[in-house]
Amino acid sequence: MADVEFRNVCKIYDKKVHAVEDLSFVCHNGEFFAILGPSGCGKTSSLRMLAGLEDISKGEVLIGDKVVNKMTSRERNVAMSFENYGLYPDFTIFDNIAYPLRIHKTPEETIKKKVLSIAKKLHLLSTLDLKPSALSGGQKQRVSIARALVRNPDVTIMDEPLSHLDARMRSNMRSVIKHLHDQLGLTTIYVTHDQIEAMTMADKILIMNEGHKQQIGTPDEVYYYPVNIFVAGFIGTPQMNLIESSIRKNEDGLKAVIENTIFIDVSKYGENIYDGMNVSLGIRPKDIAISHKFEQGFEKGKIYVVETLGESTIISIQIGNTILRVEKDGYLTDWDFDDEIFFQIIPEHIHLFDNNTGMRIIPEDENKNDAN
């Protein structure tokens, strides 16, 4: 196994399309590292440069302590599993898994031991004599992973490997992949647009947008401390409420004002904000209190829509031109369209983002904690 490092890497197509710009990160030995972002953000181009399937326009890619820019894909000892299973339809499952060993002229006795070992770990022993057409989607994906891992690679890379599977199978395969990663001590780089995959599986997440790195952090870090508006809106299901607001000074200090009627205490930001500043106020749907009747500190709104999900209920509240989404546990039946509702945005849970830069404004106490 080995560290993977990108140093100021760029990918430019046709001398004008910048798919990846100045990307730097380190995936440490044994780490499960997810690259997450929407379609077209540059995540697959990054993975293909690591695998040797795309040339690197600028910068350096290292595996271990070696710069691999000019190495062939085979020389990099990188295992690859992609969205397309890529199985040979006329080969048995045994032969599909054994293929990368045979092209390296591995002795047949060694091939048999390695194939049986990885097939056992992935619960594929009963399928080894079958052809791919006889397998389910989940089984085919496990075969693709087994073929990638059978030769003991330095780095395992996976590009959207679960996108063809249904929701139940994706959940099962997430557990399989994560278990295998932990069991074998793999160094894994996993590309996905699905934040649930990234949040549940990864030790670290790199979030990309339009070819640029947005944030690298643990799942907790990117969820609780998003660096900018993009990350705040991209991470979380349902996503964070991001509400146009302005900072105003009154006799009680600085307040974030919504729809000219709701005033929220933002004193924790101290001198990092100022009177007249235009901001976006972020609040997670779970961090909003609701009530059927007025309570101290609550505001009034009207129910726009109610979405029941079984384990939780999402209530959208209309306040002027603003829609505020609230998520509560359970199947709530005592709320309906157009009902009056009272809500409270809890100041301790808000985020503020500078509308000019898109960056999160850091509360003063968070700065103090970082300094300590």
mmCIF file of C-alpha atoms in Angstrom:
data_model
loop_
_atom_site.group_PDB
_atom_site.id
_atom_site.type_symbol
_atom_site.label_atom_id
_atom_site.label_comp_id
_atom_site.label_asym_id
_atom_site.label_seq_id
_atom_site.Cartn_x
_atom_site.Cartn_y
_atom_site.Cartn_z
ATOM 1 C CA MET A 1 0.000 0.000 0.000
ATOM 2 C CA ALA A 2 1.118 3.611 -0.488
ATOM 3 C CA ASP A 3 0.280 7.283 -0.050
ATOM 4 C CA VAL A 4 -1.201 9.103 -3.054
ATOM 5 C CA GLU A 5 -0.422 12.774 -3.603
ATOM 6 C CA PHE A 6 -1.585 15.320 -6.178
ATOM 7 C CA ARG A 7 0.634 18.403 -6.456
ATOM 8 C CA ASN A 8 -0.976 21.336 -8.319
ATOM 9 C CA VAL A 9 -2.445 18.994 -10.924
ATOM 10 C CA CYS A 10 -4.319 20.347 -13.953
ATOM 11 C CA LYS A 11 -6.178 18.605 -16.768
ATOM 12 C CA ILE A 12 -6.831 20.648 -19.907
ATOM 13 C CA TYR A 13 -8.695 19.189 -22.895
ATOM 14 C CA ASP A 14 -8.205 20.620 -26.393
ATOM 15 C CA LYS A 15 -6.050 23.416 -24.938
ATOM 16 C CA LYS A 16 -9.127 25.244 -23.647
ATOM 17 C CA VAL A 17 -11.358 23.076 -21.417
ATOM 18 C CA HIS A 18 -9.996 23.134 -17.852
ATOM 19 C CA ALA A 19 -11.476 19.980 -16.309
ATOM 20 C CA VAL A 20 -9.182 20.076 -13.243
ATOM 21 C CA GLU A 21 -7.353 23.167 -11.991
ATOM 22 C CA ASP A 22 -4.482 23.289 -9.496
ATOM 23 C CA LEU A 23 -5.616 20.243 -7.511
ATOM 24 C CA SER A 24 -3.540 19.275 -4.481
ATOM 25 C CA PHE A 25 -4.325 16.650 -1.848
ATOM 26 C CA VAL A 26 -2.830 13.671 -0.014
ATOM 27 C CA CYS A 27 -4.525 10.313 0.519
ATOM 28 C CA HIS A 28 -2.544 8.538 3.227
ATOM 29 C CA ASN A 29 -1.635 4.860 3.239
ATOM 30 C CA GLY A 30 -4.631 2.779 4.355
ATOM 31 C CA GLU A 31 -7.096 5.673 4.068
ATOM 32 C CA PHE A 32 -10.521 5.551 2.429
ATOM 33 C CA PHE A 33 -10.549 8.824 0.491
ATOM 34 C CA ALA A 34 -13.686 9.912 -1.384
ATOM 35 C CA ILE A 35 -13.782 12.486 -4.179
ATOM 36 C CA LEU A 36 -17.301 13.924 -4.189
ATOM 37 C CA GLY A 37 -19.011 16.396 -6.477
ATOM 38 C CA PRO A 38 -21.670 16.926 -9.157
ATOM 39 C CA SER A 39 -21.354 15.724 -12.738
ATOM 40 C CA GLY A 40 -18.646 17.597 -14.623
ATOM 41 C CA CYS A 41 -16.765 18.729 -11.509
ATOM 42 C CA GLY A 42 -13.489 17.006 -12.514
ATOM 43 C CA LYS A 43 -13.563 14.032 -10.165
ATOM 44 C CA THR A 44 -13.419 11.326 -12.842
ATOM 45 C CA SER A 45 -10.688 13.176 -14.773
ATOM 46 C CA SER A 46 -8.664 13.252 -11.541
ATOM 47 C CA LEU A 47 -9.110 9.528 -11.077
ATOM 48 C CA ARG A 48 -8.181 8.745 -14.661
ATOM 49 C CA MET A 49 -4.984 10.777 -14.328
ATOM 50 C CA LEU A 50 -4.112 8.746 -11.233
ATOM 51 C CA ALA A 51 -4.825 5.503 -13.076
ATOM 52 C CA GLY A 52 -2.726 6.490 -16.095
ATOM 53 C CA LEU A 53 -5.725 6.596 -18.416
ATOM 54 C CA GLU A 54 -5.365 10.357 -19.006
ATOM 55 C CA ASP A 55 -2.242 12.481 -19.463
ATOM 56 C CA ILE A 56 -1.484 15.043 -16.761
ATOM 57 C CA SER A 57 -1.447 18.546 -18.293
ATOM 58 C CA LYS A 58 0.397 20.187 -15.384
ATOM 59 C CA GLY A 59 1.589 19.233 -11.912
ATOM 60 C CA GLU A 60 2.661 15.911 -10.441
ATOM 61 C CA VAL A 61 0.951 12.740 -9.214
ATOM 62 C CA LEU A 62 2.857 10.569 -6.738
ATOM 63 C CA ILE A 63 2.228 7.032 -5.555
ATOM 64 C CA GLY A 64 4.423 6.366 -2.561
ATOM 65 C CA ASP A 65 7.504 8.490 -3.165
ATOM 66 C CA LYS A 66 7.449 8.060 -6.965
ATOM 67 C CA VAL A 67 6.221 10.598 -9.504
ATOM 68 C CA VAL A 68 4.090 8.506 -11.864
ATOM 69 C CA ASN A 69 3.283 11.076 -14.582
ATOM 70 C CA LYS A 70 5.181 9.161 -17.245
ATOM 71 C CA MET A 71 4.488 5.639 -16.005
ATOM 72 C CA THR A 72 2.037 3.423 -17.862
ATOM 73 C CA SER A 73 -1.124 2.281 -16.136
ATOM 74 C CA ARG A 74 0.332 -1.213 -15.662
ATOM 75 C CA GLU A 75 3.518 0.140 -14.071
ATOM 76 C CA ARG A 76 1.571 2.016 -11.378
ATOM 77 C CA ASN A 77 0.110 -1.104 -9.685
ATOM 78 C CA VAL A 78 -3.257 0.580 -9.358
ATOM 79 C CA ALA A 79 -6.430 -1.509 -9.209
ATOM 80 C CA MET A 80 -9.471 -0.056 -10.975
ATOM 81 C CA SER A 81 -13.195 -0.704 -10.609
ATOM 82 C CA PHE A 82 -15.544 1.398 -12.695
ATOM 83 C CA GLU A 83 -19.251 2.121 -13.165
ATOM 84 C CA ASN A 84 -19.235 -0.276 -16.121
ATOM 85 C CA TYR A 85 -18.430 -3.724 -14.723
ATOM 86 C CA GLY A 86 -16.310 -4.528 -17.793
ATOM 87 C CA LEU A 87 -16.626 -8.304 -17.384
ATOM 88 C CA TYR A 88 -15.791 -10.644 -20.229
ATOM 89 C CA PRO A 89 -19.127 -12.329 -21.111
ATOM 90 C CA ASP A 90 -17.555 -15.546 -22.452
ATOM 91 C CA PHE A 91 -15.266 -16.031 -19.413
ATOM 92 C CA THR A 92 -16.330 -17.779 -16.252
ATOM 93 C CA ILE A 93 -16.279 -15.714 -13.072
ATOM 94 C CA PHE A 94 -13.073 -17.521 -12.063
ATOM 95 C CA ASP A 95 -11.410 -16.520 -15.340
ATOM 96 C CA ASN A 96 -12.662 -12.932 -15.082
ATOM 97 C CA ILE A 97 -11.092 -12.563 -11.655
ATOM 98 C CA ALA A 98 -7.913 -14.361 -12.732
ATOM 99 C CA TYR A 99 -7.407 -12.269 -15.870
ATOM 100 C CA PRO A 100 -5.058 -9.569 -14.446
ATOM 101 C CA LEU A 101 -2.891 -12.292 -12.887
ATOM 102 C CA ARG A 102 -2.650 -14.226 -16.134
ATOM 103 C CA ILE A 103 -1.554 -11.211 -18.173
ATOM 104 C CA HIS A 104 1.275 -10.821 -15.648
ATOM 105 C CA LYS A 105 2.146 -14.519 -16.224
ATOM 106 C CA THR A 106 1.467 -15.539 -12.632
ATOM 107 C CA PRO A 107 1.789 -19.335 -12.042
ATOM 108 C CA GLU A 108 -1.573 -21.115 -12.198
ATOM 109 C CA GLU A 109 -1.284 -22.551 -8.691
ATOM 110 C CA THR A 110 -0.788 -19.033 -7.301
ATOM 111 C CA ILE A 111 -3.685 -17.776 -9.419
ATOM 112 C CA LYS A 112 -5.992 -20.421 -7.972
ATOM 113 C CA LYS A 113 -5.057 -19.538 -4.382
ATOM 114 C CA LYS A 114 -5.490 -15.806 -4.933
ATOM 115 C CA VAL A 115 -8.807 -16.137 -6.776
ATOM 116 C CA LEU A 116 -10.285 -18.458 -4.153
ATOM 117 C CA SER A 117 -9.105 -16.172 -1.358
ATOM 118 C CA ILE A 118 -10.641 -12.974 -2.761
ATOM 119 C CA ALA A 119 -13.793 -14.818 -3.928
ATOM 120 C CA LYS A 120 -14.323 -16.073 -0.381
ATOM 121 C CA LYS A 121 -14.007 -12.564 1.049
ATOM 122 C CA LEU A 122 -16.588 -11.271 -1.452
ATOM 123 C CA HIS A 123 -18.957 -14.268 -1.126
ATOM 124 C CA LEU A 124 -18.431 -15.329 -4.740
ATOM 125 C CA LEU A 125 -17.272 -18.941 -4.316
ATOM 126 C CA SER A 126 -20.586 -20.374 -5.527
ATOM 127 C CA THR A 127 -20.442 -18.309 -8.753
ATOM 128 C CA LEU A 128 -16.928 -19.152 -9.988
ATOM 129 C CA ASP A 129 -18.092 -21.609 -12.663
ATOM 130 C CA LEU A 130 -20.848 -19.318 -13.955
ATOM 131 C CA LYS A 131 -20.796 -16.712 -16.726
ATOM 132 C CA PRO A 132 -21.549 -13.036 -15.962
ATOM 133 C CA SER A 133 -25.002 -13.246 -17.563
ATOM 134 C CA ALA A 134 -26.115 -15.531 -14.730
ATOM 135 C CA LEU A 135 -25.271 -12.985 -12.017
ATOM 136 C CA SER A 136 -27.205 -10.141 -10.433
ATOM 137 C CA GLY A 137 -25.976 -6.546 -10.630
ATOM 138 C CA GLY A 138 -24.577 -6.718 -7.116
ATOM 139 C CA GLN A 139 -22.716 -9.958 -7.858
ATOM 140 C CA LYS A 140 -21.246 -8.491 -11.059
ATOM 141 C CA GLN A 141 -20.009 -5.495 -9.109
ATOM 142 C CA ARG A 142 -18.366 -7.791 -6.547
ATOM 143 C CA VAL A 143 -16.660 -9.657 -9.384
ATOM 144 C CA SER A 144 -15.360 -6.364 -10.767
ATOM 145 C CA ILE A 145 -13.987 -5.471 -7.333
ATOM 146 C CA ALA A 146 -12.483 -8.950 -6.863
ATOM 147 C CA ARG A 147 -10.700 -8.686 -10.212
ATOM 148 C CA ALA A 148 -9.301 -5.299 -9.187
ATOM 149 C CA LEU A 149 -8.031 -6.510 -5.817
ATOM 150 C CA VAL A 150 -6.743 -9.967 -6.680
ATOM 151 C CA ARG A 151 -3.225 -8.766 -7.541
ATOM 152 C CA ASN A 152 -2.642 -6.921 -4.236
ATOM 153 C CA PRO A 153 -2.448 -3.366 -5.625
ATOM 154 C CA ASP A 154 -0.713 -0.399 -4.003
ATOM 155 C CA VAL A 155 -3.823 1.731 -4.549
ATOM 156 C CA THR A 156 -7.443 0.808 -5.261
ATOM 157 C CA ILE A 157 -9.538 3.321 -7.193
ATOM 158 C CA MET A 158 -13.275 3.115 -7.768
ATOM 159 C CA ASP A 159 -15.278 5.351 -10.100
ATOM 160 C CA GLU A 160 -19.044 5.435 -9.363
ATOM 161 C CA PRO A 161 -19.061 1.638 -8.823
ATOM 162 C CA LEU A 162 -22.586 1.500 -7.379
ATOM 163 C CA SER A 163 -24.477 3.838 -9.697
ATOM 164 C CA HIS A 164 -26.163 1.003 -11.644
ATOM 165 C CA LEU A 165 -27.547 -0.683 -8.522
ATOM 166 C CA ASP A 166 -30.900 -0.158 -6.837
ATOM 167 C CA ALA A 167 -31.110 1.539 -3.422
ATOM 168 C CA ARG A 168 -31.147 -1.679 -1.388
ATOM 169 C CA MET A 169 -28.208 -3.179 -3.270
ATOM 170 C CA ARG A 170 -26.225 0.066 -3.019
ATOM 171 C CA SER A 171 -26.639 0.020 0.751
ATOM 172 C CA ASN A 172 -25.443 -3.577 0.911
ATOM 173 C CA MET A 173 -22.471 -2.938 -1.373
ATOM 174 C CA ARG A 174 -21.387 0.103 0.651
ATOM 175 C CA SER A 175 -21.000 -2.221 3.622
ATOM 176 C CA VAL A 176 -19.140 -4.815 1.540
ATOM 177 C CA ILE A 177 -16.656 -2.308 0.110
ATOM 178 C CA LYS A 178 -15.996 -0.608 3.448
ATOM 179 C CA HIS A 179 -15.561 -3.969 5.212
ATOM 180 C CA LEU A 180 -13.145 -5.153 2.550
ATOM 181 C CA HIS A 181 -11.180 -1.905 2.764
ATOM 182 C CA ASP A 182 -10.810 -2.271 6.544
ATOM 183 C CA GLN A 183 -10.102 -6.012 6.413
ATOM 184 C CA LEU A 184 -7.353 -5.760 3.797
ATOM 185 C CA GLY A 185 -5.906 -2.400 4.895
ATOM 186 C CA LEU A 186 -6.392 -0.930 1.426
ATOM 187 C CA THR A 187 -5.548 2.557 0.227
ATOM 188 C CA THR A 188 -8.792 3.437 -1.553
ATOM 189 C CA ILE A 189 -9.763 6.467 -3.635
ATOM 190 C CA TYR A 190 -13.473 6.415 -4.385
ATOM 191 C CA VAL A 191 -15.223 8.796 -6.803
ATOM 192 C CA THR A 192 -18.929 9.451 -6.412
ATOM 193 C CA HIS A 193 -21.641 12.089 -6.846
ATOM 194 C CA ASP A 194 -23.621 10.438 -4.017
ATOM 195 C CA GLN A 195 -22.954 12.185 -0.715
ATOM 196 C CA ILE A 196 -24.418 9.264 1.272
ATOM 197 C CA GLU A 197 -21.737 6.969 -0.150
ATOM 198 C CA ALA A 198 -19.012 9.470 0.686
ATOM 199 C CA MET A 199 -20.297 10.310 4.168
ATOM 200 C CA THR A 200 -20.854 6.701 5.267
ATOM 201 C CA MET A 201 -17.690 5.151 3.819
ATOM 202 C CA ALA A 202 -14.869 7.691 3.715
ATOM 203 C CA ASP A 203 -12.265 8.687 6.282
ATOM 204 C CA LYS A 204 -11.668 11.901 4.322
ATOM 205 C CA ILE A 205 -13.733 13.608 1.623
ATOM 206 C CA LEU A 206 -12.497 15.922 -1.127
ATOM 207 C CA ILE A 207 -15.390 18.003 -2.451
ATOM 208 C CA MET A 208 -14.954 19.404 -5.975
ATOM 209 C CA ASN A 209 -16.908 21.793 -8.164
ATOM 210 C CA GLU A 210 -16.120 23.055 -11.674
ATOM 211 C CA GLY A 211 -12.626 21.586 -11.593
ATOM 212 C CA HIS A 212 -11.649 23.164 -8.277
ATOM 213 C CA LYS A 213 -11.118 21.764 -4.799
ATOM 214 C CA GLN A 214 -13.729 23.169 -2.423
ATOM 215 C CA GLN A 215 -12.916 21.424 0.858
ATOM 216 C CA ILE A 216 -11.093 18.401 2.278
ATOM 217 C CA GLY A 217 -12.145 17.024 5.639
ATOM 218 C CA THR A 218 -13.719 14.224 7.607
ATOM 219 C CA PRO A 219 -17.459 13.647 7.129
ATOM 220 C CA ASP A 220 -18.109 15.556 10.377
ATOM 221 C CA GLU A 221 -15.932 18.480 9.284
ATOM 222 C CA VAL A 222 -17.597 19.000 5.908
ATOM 223 C CA TYR A 223 -21.073 18.630 7.460
ATOM 224 C CA TYR A 224 -20.644 20.845 10.533
ATOM 225 C CA TYR A 225 -18.037 23.286 9.191
ATOM 226 C CA PRO A 226 -18.638 23.807 5.440
ATOM 227 C CA VAL A 227 -16.075 26.254 4.062
ATOM 228 C CA ASN A 228 -18.410 27.908 1.561
ATOM 229 C CA ILE A 229 -21.952 28.137 0.233
ATOM 230 C CA PHE A 230 -21.389 25.358 -2.315
ATOM 231 C CA VAL A 231 -20.327 22.786 0.293
ATOM 232 C CA ALA A 232 -23.096 23.880 2.669
ATOM 233 C CA GLY A 233 -25.741 23.336 -0.005
ATOM 234 C CA PHE A 234 -24.230 20.139 -1.377
ATOM 235 C CA ILE A 235 -23.745 18.219 1.877
ATOM 236 C CA GLY A 236 -26.818 17.126 3.808
ATOM 237 C CA THR A 237 -30.124 15.446 2.946
ATOM 238 C CA PRO A 238 -32.307 17.458 2.921
ATOM 239 C CA GLN A 239 -29.821 20.200 2.141
ATOM 240 C CA MET A 240 -29.113 23.176 4.373
ATOM 241 C CA ASN A 241 -31.496 26.136 4.154
ATOM 242 C CA LEU A 242 -29.577 29.062 2.643
ATOM 243 C CA ILE A 243 -31.535 32.280 3.148
ATOM 244 C CA GLU A 244 -30.748 35.725 1.741
ATOM 245 C CA SER A 245 -30.204 38.051 4.667
ATOM 246 C CA SER A 246 -28.500 41.267 5.704
ATOM 247 C CA ILE A 247 -26.702 42.385 8.835
ATOM 248 C CA ARG A 248 -28.270 45.322 10.652
ATOM 249 C CA LYS A 249 -27.268 47.128 13.817
ATOM 250 C CA ASN A 250 -29.913 48.045 16.393
ATOM 251 C CA GLU A 251 -29.991 48.822 20.097
ATOM 252 C CA ASP A 252 -29.376 45.130 20.871
ATOM 253 C CA GLY A 253 -26.349 44.831 18.601
ATOM 254 C CA LEU A 254 -25.938 43.195 15.187
ATOM 255 C CA LYS A 255 -28.771 41.040 13.839
ATOM 256 C CA ALA A 256 -29.266 38.933 10.712
ATOM 257 C CA VAL A 257 -32.530 40.097 9.168
ATOM 258 C CA ILE A 258 -34.787 37.869 7.041
ATOM 259 C CA GLU A 259 -37.726 39.275 5.058
ATOM 260 C CA ASN A 260 -37.472 42.508 7.109
ATOM 261 C CA THR A 261 -39.401 40.792 9.918
ATOM 262 C CA ILE A 262 -37.162 38.145 11.486
ATOM 263 C CA PHE A 263 -34.171 39.299 13.544
ATOM 264 C CA ILE A 264 -31.615 36.663 14.590
ATOM 265 C CA ASP A 265 -28.833 37.267 17.072
ATOM 266 C CA VAL A 266 -25.410 36.977 15.424
ATOM 267 C CA SER A 267 -23.276 38.352 18.243
ATOM 268 C CA LYS A 268 -21.034 35.261 18.128
ATOM 269 C CA TYR A 269 -19.491 36.648 14.904
ATOM 270 C CA GLY A 270 -18.208 39.790 16.620
ATOM 271 C CA GLU A 271 -16.040 41.976 14.372
ATOM 272 C CA ASN A 272 -16.159 39.431 11.514
ATOM 273 C CA ILE A 273 -19.443 40.992 10.348
ATOM 274 C CA TYR A 274 -20.607 44.606 9.963
ATOM 275 C CA ASP A 275 -23.739 46.707 9.585
ATOM 276 C CA GLY A 276 -25.112 46.508 6.024
ATOM 277 C CA MET A 277 -23.265 43.315 5.100
ATOM 278 C CA ASN A 278 -25.124 41.007 2.687
ATOM 279 C CA VAL A 279 -24.978 37.386 3.798
ATOM 280 C CA SER A 280 -26.625 34.010 3.310
ATOM 281 C CA LEU A 281 -27.854 32.494 6.545
ATOM 282 C CA GLY A 282 -27.524 28.720 6.674
ATOM 283 C CA ILE A 283 -29.502 26.467 8.990
ATOM 284 C CA ARG A 284 -29.959 22.690 8.816
ATOM 285 C CA PRO A 285 -33.600 21.530 8.596
ATOM 286 C CA LYS A 286 -33.134 19.480 11.786
ATOM 287 C CA ASP A 287 -32.043 22.594 13.720
ATOM 288 C CA ILE A 288 -35.338 24.486 13.513
ATOM 289 C CA ALA A 289 -37.961 24.212 16.252
ATOM 290 C CA ILE A 290 -41.691 24.239 15.369
ATOM 291 C CA SER A 291 -44.905 24.587 17.340
ATOM 292 C CA HIS A 292 -48.675 24.773 16.802
ATOM 293 C CA LYS A 293 -48.895 27.833 19.050
ATOM 294 C CA PHE A 294 -46.817 30.911 19.694
ATOM 295 C CA GLU A 295 -43.916 30.575 22.119
ATOM 296 C CA GLN A 296 -41.337 33.102 23.242
ATOM 297 C CA GLY A 297 -38.742 33.604 20.505
ATOM 298 C CA PHE A 298 -40.862 31.940 17.792
ATOM 299 C CA GLU A 299 -41.920 33.459 14.449
ATOM 300 C CA LYS A 300 -45.089 32.862 12.427
ATOM 301 C CA GLY A 301 -45.286 31.305 8.985
ATOM 302 C CA LYS A 302 -47.582 29.266 6.767
ATOM 303 C CA ILE A 303 -47.136 25.672 5.658
ATOM 304 C CA TYR A 304 -46.222 25.477 1.981
ATOM 305 C CA VAL A 305 -46.026 21.678 1.677
ATOM 306 C CA VAL A 306 -45.647 18.591 3.898
ATOM 307 C CA GLU A 307 -43.527 15.629 2.729
ATOM 308 C CA THR A 308 -43.811 12.429 4.766
ATOM 309 C CA LEU A 309 -40.915 9.990 4.462
ATOM 310 C CA GLY A 310 -41.939 7.437 7.080
ATOM 311 C CA GLU A 311 -38.978 7.793 9.428
ATOM 312 C CA SER A 312 -39.173 11.598 9.177
ATOM 313 C CA THR A 313 -41.368 14.429 7.931
ATOM 314 C CA ILE A 314 -40.215 17.518 6.010
ATOM 315 C CA ILE A 315 -42.329 20.632 6.417
ATOM 316 C CA SER A 316 -41.734 23.598 4.105
ATOM 317 C CA ILE A 317 -42.687 26.919 5.678
ATOM 318 C CA GLN A 318 -43.377 30.053 3.637
ATOM 319 C CA ILE A 319 -42.304 33.411 5.095
ATOM 320 C CA GLY A 320 -42.847 36.131 2.513
ATOM 321 C CA ASN A 321 -40.773 35.051 -0.503
ATOM 322 C CA THR A 322 -38.658 32.651 1.555
ATOM 323 C CA ILE A 323 -39.225 28.896 1.866
ATOM 324 C CA LEU A 324 -37.759 27.311 4.996
ATOM 325 C CA ARG A 325 -37.483 23.498 5.190
ATOM 326 C CA VAL A 326 -37.816 21.779 8.568
ATOM 327 C CA GLU A 327 -37.166 18.082 9.223
ATOM 328 C CA LYS A 328 -38.617 16.267 12.223
ATOM 329 C CA ASP A 329 -38.440 12.618 13.235
ATOM 330 C CA GLY A 330 -41.490 10.445 12.762
ATOM 331 C CA TYR A 331 -44.581 10.430 10.589
ATOM 332 C CA LEU A 332 -46.321 13.696 11.485
ATOM 333 C CA THR A 333 -50.012 13.852 10.585
ATOM 334 C CA ASP A 334 -51.074 16.960 12.525
ATOM 335 C CA TRP A 335 -49.734 19.448 9.961
ATOM 336 C CA ASP A 336 -51.294 20.291 6.593
ATOM 337 C CA PHE A 337 -51.016 22.672 3.634
ATOM 338 C CA ASP A 338 -51.768 26.327 4.452
ATOM 339 C CA ASP A 339 -51.842 25.754 8.237
ATOM 340 C CA GLU A 340 -50.398 28.451 10.456
ATOM 341 C CA ILE A 341 -47.132 27.349 12.067
ATOM 342 C CA PHE A 342 -44.668 28.849 14.524
ATOM 343 C CA PHE A 343 -40.934 28.241 14.207
ATOM 344 C CA GLN A 344 -37.608 29.222 15.747
ATOM 345 C CA ILE A 345 -34.234 29.457 14.025
ATOM 346 C CA ILE A 346 -31.834 28.661 16.865
ATOM 347 C CA PRO A 347 -28.878 31.122 16.748
ATOM 348 C CA GLU A 348 -26.371 28.572 18.068
ATOM 349 C CA HIS A 349 -26.934 26.425 14.978
ATOM 350 C CA ILE A 350 -26.719 29.016 12.201
ATOM 351 C CA HIS A 351 -23.946 29.587 9.680
ATOM 352 C CA LEU A 352 -23.274 32.871 7.899
ATOM 353 C CA PHE A 353 -21.747 33.096 4.432
ATOM 354 C CA ASP A 354 -20.361 36.244 2.815
ATOM 355 C CA ASN A 355 -22.374 36.792 -0.376
ATOM 356 C CA ASN A 356 -19.427 38.559 -2.030
ATOM 357 C CA THR A 357 -16.968 35.680 -1.602
ATOM 358 C CA GLY A 358 -19.250 32.709 -0.912
ATOM 359 C CA MET A 359 -17.046 31.791 2.065
ATOM 360 C CA ARG A 360 -18.273 30.859 5.538
ATOM 361 C CA ILE A 361 -17.779 33.597 8.123
ATOM 362 C CA ILE A 362 -15.992 32.203 11.167
ATOM 363 C CA PRO A 363 -17.499 32.932 14.613
ATOM 364 C CA GLU A 364 -15.058 34.595 17.000
ATOM 365 C CA ASP A 365 -15.209 31.744 19.533
ATOM 366 C CA GLU A 366 -14.304 29.261 16.772
ATOM 367 C CA ASN A 367 -11.244 31.363 15.929
ATOM 368 C CA LYS A 368 -10.244 31.320 19.596
ATOM 369 C CA ASN A 369 -10.634 27.543 19.794
ATOM 370 C CA ASP A 370 -8.515 27.118 16.654
ATOM 371 C CA ALA A 371 -5.809 29.355 18.147
ATOM 372 C CA ASN A 372 -5.714 27.213 21.283
#
